[in-house]
Every structure is written in C-alpha cells, then in structure tokens.
Amino acid sequence: MKINDLIIDSSFKLITGQNPDVEIKGFYTGDLLSWVMSHAKEGDAWLTVQTHLNIVAIAKLLNLSCIIIVENAEIEPETVIKAKAENITLIHTNYNSFEVIKSILVKDD
Amino acid sequence: MIKCFYDLHIHSALSPCASNDMTPNNIINMAILKGLDIIAVTDHNSAKNIGAILKVAKAKNIIVIPGIEVETYEGIHMLCLFRNLEDINIFDKLIYRNLPKVRNNENVFGEQIIFNEDDTYKCEEMQMLLNATCLKLNEVIKLVHLLNGLIFCAHIDRLKNSIITVLGFIPENLAVDGVEIISNNNQNIYDKQFKKYRIIQNSDAHYLGNIYEKMNNIYLQEKSINGFFDYFGGGK
C-alpha cells in the first residue's frame, strides 16, 4: 500500500510529508531506538510512541517509508520541524499499534 | 589540588530495588570504610532520605552530595546532583508531582523506606517510584540547571534505561554535564566515543558491598561541595 492509501482513512492524520506515492513495504513496532536501528527494514512504516527528535534521524538512516505516532502521543515541535527539513513523513493516530495493524488487515481483505 | 575518591551513584532503601540495609549510617560508614571522600546518594525519583543522610554526614569526614536518579518521560535515567538540601527538595517536589499516581506494591517491587538519622523507620513512601515521570529529557535538564545542579546521562554502558538504548544515540548538543559509566570493561571505548563529555564512573550500588572501592578520583581545588561543583563548571 502507498502512504496515500493509509492517510485516506481519517484515523490517520498526516502531520508532515510530501511523499504520498511512497510504497509502505512493511510495518515495524518499537520504542527503543537502539533496537529499531538494528531491526527495522527499509520501507517499513514505523509505529511508535517515541516522539523525541532522534526518531527522524533513525527514519532517515534506515530509509523508512514513514513514522506513525500511535496512541495520540504528543509530538514535540522540534520533531515536526526536523521531519519537515528531512522530508520524513510523520503520521499521527489515536489507534494503538494493534489497532493500526488491524485496520490495515481489514483494508487488505 | 586535592585528590578525591568518589562514588556518585548510590541508592538507599528508599529505592524499592535497593537492599533494606542501605540506611543513612550504613551507607556513610561503608563509604568511609571504602576510603571514599565524596559520595552522592541518588534514589529513583525521590530525595526523601537526603535530609537524614546529610545530618549523619555532618559529624563525619565525608562529603555527601544530594542526588536523585530521575526517569524521564522517554524512559531515560538521568543522574541529578544538587548543592544543598533546599535545592533538591524543590526538585523532589516537582518530580513527585510528575510521577504517575500508582501505589507501590512492596511484595513485588520492594519497600520504599524513609529513615530518621538514627536509621529508625520514619515512614514508607507509598507512591511507586520506579516509573517514568511525565517530564521530557530536555525539561529535566533545564530544571536541574535552573536549580544550579549538575546532570549526567546515567549508566550509558548498560542496556536498561540508558539514553543510548532509548534514543539510539546522544542527541547533538545535549546540555548535560557529563555521562556516567558503571563498568570498567569498555572505558577506553567510551573515552573515544564520548570525547566531548566528562565521563564519571560510579557503582549504582543497590547493596552496601557494591559501593565502589577508592578507584575513581577527581582533583579539586577545594575538598567541598563548592569545590566539586566548580570542577564541573558550576552547572549552567
């Protein structure tokens, strides 16, 4: 699915990102950035409650398709600014990680 | 210049994970036995034993720095040191207010004991201290410096609750006064990797025997709390 296909669902709010046609190749959930750095794959949509600035660097480093901040976690302004500067797609949702995946599996059916 | 042996990360029985015999007198006497000149007692998210510990230290030839090990919102442990009881008590109130309201379960986590200066039980802390506060990393750093304290990234050589584990790497220009390591094993790696940060090595002792022997030292102009703070640039 493409990022555009995800954000069409109003449960997913696009915070920043100019990449609607980017393909989401997989999904990864993790909040410990050292762990994510060594396990997430290129093209993954990364589900996390971690909103510190460093998430942008990790997403760039691994060439992730987007970051989905779950559970309505409050995103720091600096993180949004950095994401804009690095052209990293940041999406926000009320869903928790499980509900995100559930909603996507429903779409696939 | 006076050579001072230190251990700046010691828990008391207020930390539920620490042994119940980490009392004011036991900690100070053990530190003296070990030949230490300067120690800091740093419980998880609380400074409620610092008053009693400072009273005990007054009569002895050892410097005790009021400290607290805060867990930030992100789950990072930060070692915070203050010049006096008044400053740390202000900080303690702020931390307490920002802890999730959860009652401790002594059977699972251990007791959180507040002592009198003669090591008798004063009371127990009922609020669970082993938790992340609602304060973000940069907020904690700002608050500590506002109170003229010093703040260090705790145990960066450990996996659990270290800034490296949680954030992947130390954010550029993080306004900390240094970083802490526990183990001797990788000292030279850390010296290289974290050249721009002061590195301190402490025990993180949760048991009396784990308080460090006299092995880590700094040279101070004056063997006092002021001398210690001056060494680190006085806090920002």
Short mmCIF file of N, CA, C and O in Angstrom, two decimals, chain A residues 31-35 37 50-52 54 57-58 74 76 78, chain B residues 73-74 136-138 164-172 174:
data_model
loop_
_atom_site.label_atom_id
_atom_site.label_comp_id
_atom_site.label_asym_id
_atom_site.label_seq_id
_atom_site.Cartn_x
_atom_site.Cartn_y
_atom_site.Cartn_z
N ASP A 31 9.84 1.07 20.42
CA ASP A 31 10.03 2.37 21.07
C ASP A 31 11.46 2.59 21.57
O ASP A 31 11.80 3.69 22.01
N LEU A 32 12.25 1.53 21.56
CA LEU A 32 13.66 1.69 21.96
C LEU A 32 14.46 1.89 20.67
O LEU A 32 14.58 0.98 19.85
N LEU A 33 14.99 3.08 20.51
CA LEU A 33 15.55 3.43 19.21
C LEU A 33 16.78 2.61 18.84
O LEU A 33 17.03 2.37 17.66
N SER A 34 17.52 2.18 19.83
CA SER A 34 18.69 1.35 19.51
C SER A 34 18.22 0.03 18.90
O SER A 34 18.85 -0.51 17.99
N TRP A 35 17.10 -0.46 19.41
CA TRP A 35 16.53 -1.72 18.91
C TRP A 35 16.01 -1.51 17.49
O TRP A 35 16.27 -2.31 16.59
N MET A 37 16.89 0.69 15.36
CA MET A 37 18.01 0.92 14.45
C MET A 37 18.57 -0.38 13.92
O MET A 37 19.04 -0.45 12.79
N GLN A 50 7.39 6.91 20.73
CA GLN A 50 8.56 7.74 20.94
C GLN A 50 8.50 8.95 20.01
O GLN A 50 8.38 8.79 18.78
N THR A 51 8.55 10.15 20.57
CA THR A 51 8.38 11.35 19.75
C THR A 51 9.61 12.25 19.80
O THR A 51 9.59 13.37 19.30
N HIS A 52 10.67 11.76 20.44
CA HIS A 52 11.90 12.57 20.51
C HIS A 52 12.47 12.78 19.11
O HIS A 52 12.39 11.91 18.25
N ASN A 54 15.14 12.33 17.77
CA ASN A 54 16.00 11.29 17.20
C ASN A 54 15.26 10.34 16.27
O ASN A 54 15.88 9.66 15.45
N ALA A 57 16.05 11.05 12.67
CA ALA A 57 17.37 10.57 12.23
C ALA A 57 17.34 9.08 11.94
O ALA A 57 17.91 8.61 10.96
N ILE A 58 16.64 8.33 12.78
CA ILE A 58 16.55 6.88 12.60
C ILE A 58 15.79 6.57 11.30
O ILE A 58 16.21 5.72 10.51
N GLU A 74 1.88 12.92 22.13
CA GLU A 74 2.12 14.31 21.75
C GLU A 74 3.49 14.46 21.09
O GLU A 74 4.51 14.09 21.67
N GLU A 76 6.70 16.44 19.80
CA GLU A 76 7.44 17.68 20.09
C GLU A 76 7.52 18.55 18.84
O GLU A 76 7.76 18.05 17.75
N GLU A 78 9.93 20.35 17.87
CA GLU A 78 11.25 20.20 17.22
C GLU A 78 11.26 18.99 16.30
O GLU A 78 11.93 19.00 15.26
N TYR B 73 10.41 10.99 30.81
CA TYR B 73 9.24 10.50 30.08
C TYR B 73 9.62 9.44 29.06
O TYR B 73 8.91 8.46 28.85
N GLU B 74 10.77 9.63 28.43
CA GLU B 74 11.23 8.69 27.41
C GLU B 74 11.76 7.40 28.00
O GLU B 74 12.07 6.46 27.28
N LYS B 136 9.94 15.43 30.10
CA LYS B 136 10.80 15.02 29.00
C LYS B 136 12.27 15.32 29.33
O LYS B 136 12.57 16.13 30.20
N LEU B 137 13.15 14.69 28.58
CA LEU B 137 14.59 14.79 28.81
C LEU B 137 15.05 16.25 28.91
O LEU B 137 15.71 16.64 29.87
N ASN B 138 14.65 17.05 27.94
CA ASN B 138 15.13 18.45 27.93
C ASN B 138 14.54 19.28 29.06
O ASN B 138 15.18 20.20 29.56
N ILE B 164 21.35 5.80 25.32
CA ILE B 164 21.76 5.19 24.05
C ILE B 164 20.73 4.14 23.61
O ILE B 164 20.36 4.07 22.45
N THR B 165 20.26 3.35 24.55
CA THR B 165 19.26 2.33 24.23
C THR B 165 17.97 2.99 23.78
O THR B 165 17.35 2.58 22.81
N VAL B 166 17.56 4.01 24.53
CA VAL B 166 16.25 4.62 24.28
C VAL B 166 16.26 5.51 23.04
O VAL B 166 15.36 5.44 22.22
N LEU B 167 17.28 6.34 22.90
CA LEU B 167 17.27 7.30 21.80
C LEU B 167 18.22 6.92 20.66
O LEU B 167 18.34 7.65 19.69
N GLY B 168 18.88 5.80 20.80
CA GLY B 168 19.76 5.34 19.73
C GLY B 168 21.13 5.99 19.77
O GLY B 168 22.14 5.36 19.49
N PHE B 169 21.15 7.27 20.10
CA PHE B 169 22.42 7.98 20.22
C PHE B 169 22.16 9.24 21.05
O PHE B 169 21.01 9.65 21.24
N ILE B 170 23.23 9.82 21.58
CA ILE B 170 23.07 11.04 22.39
C ILE B 170 22.79 12.20 21.43
O ILE B 170 23.58 12.45 20.52
N PRO B 171 21.65 12.89 21.62
CA PRO B 171 21.30 13.98 20.71
C PRO B 171 22.42 15.02 20.68
O PRO B 171 23.06 15.28 21.71
N GLU B 172 22.63 15.60 19.51
CA GLU B 172 23.68 16.61 19.37
C GLU B 172 23.42 17.78 20.30
O GLU B 172 22.28 18.17 20.50
N LEU B 174 23.42 18.06 23.46
CA LEU B 174 22.66 17.83 24.68
C LEU B 174 23.39 18.53 25.82
O LEU B 174 24.57 18.32 26.05
#
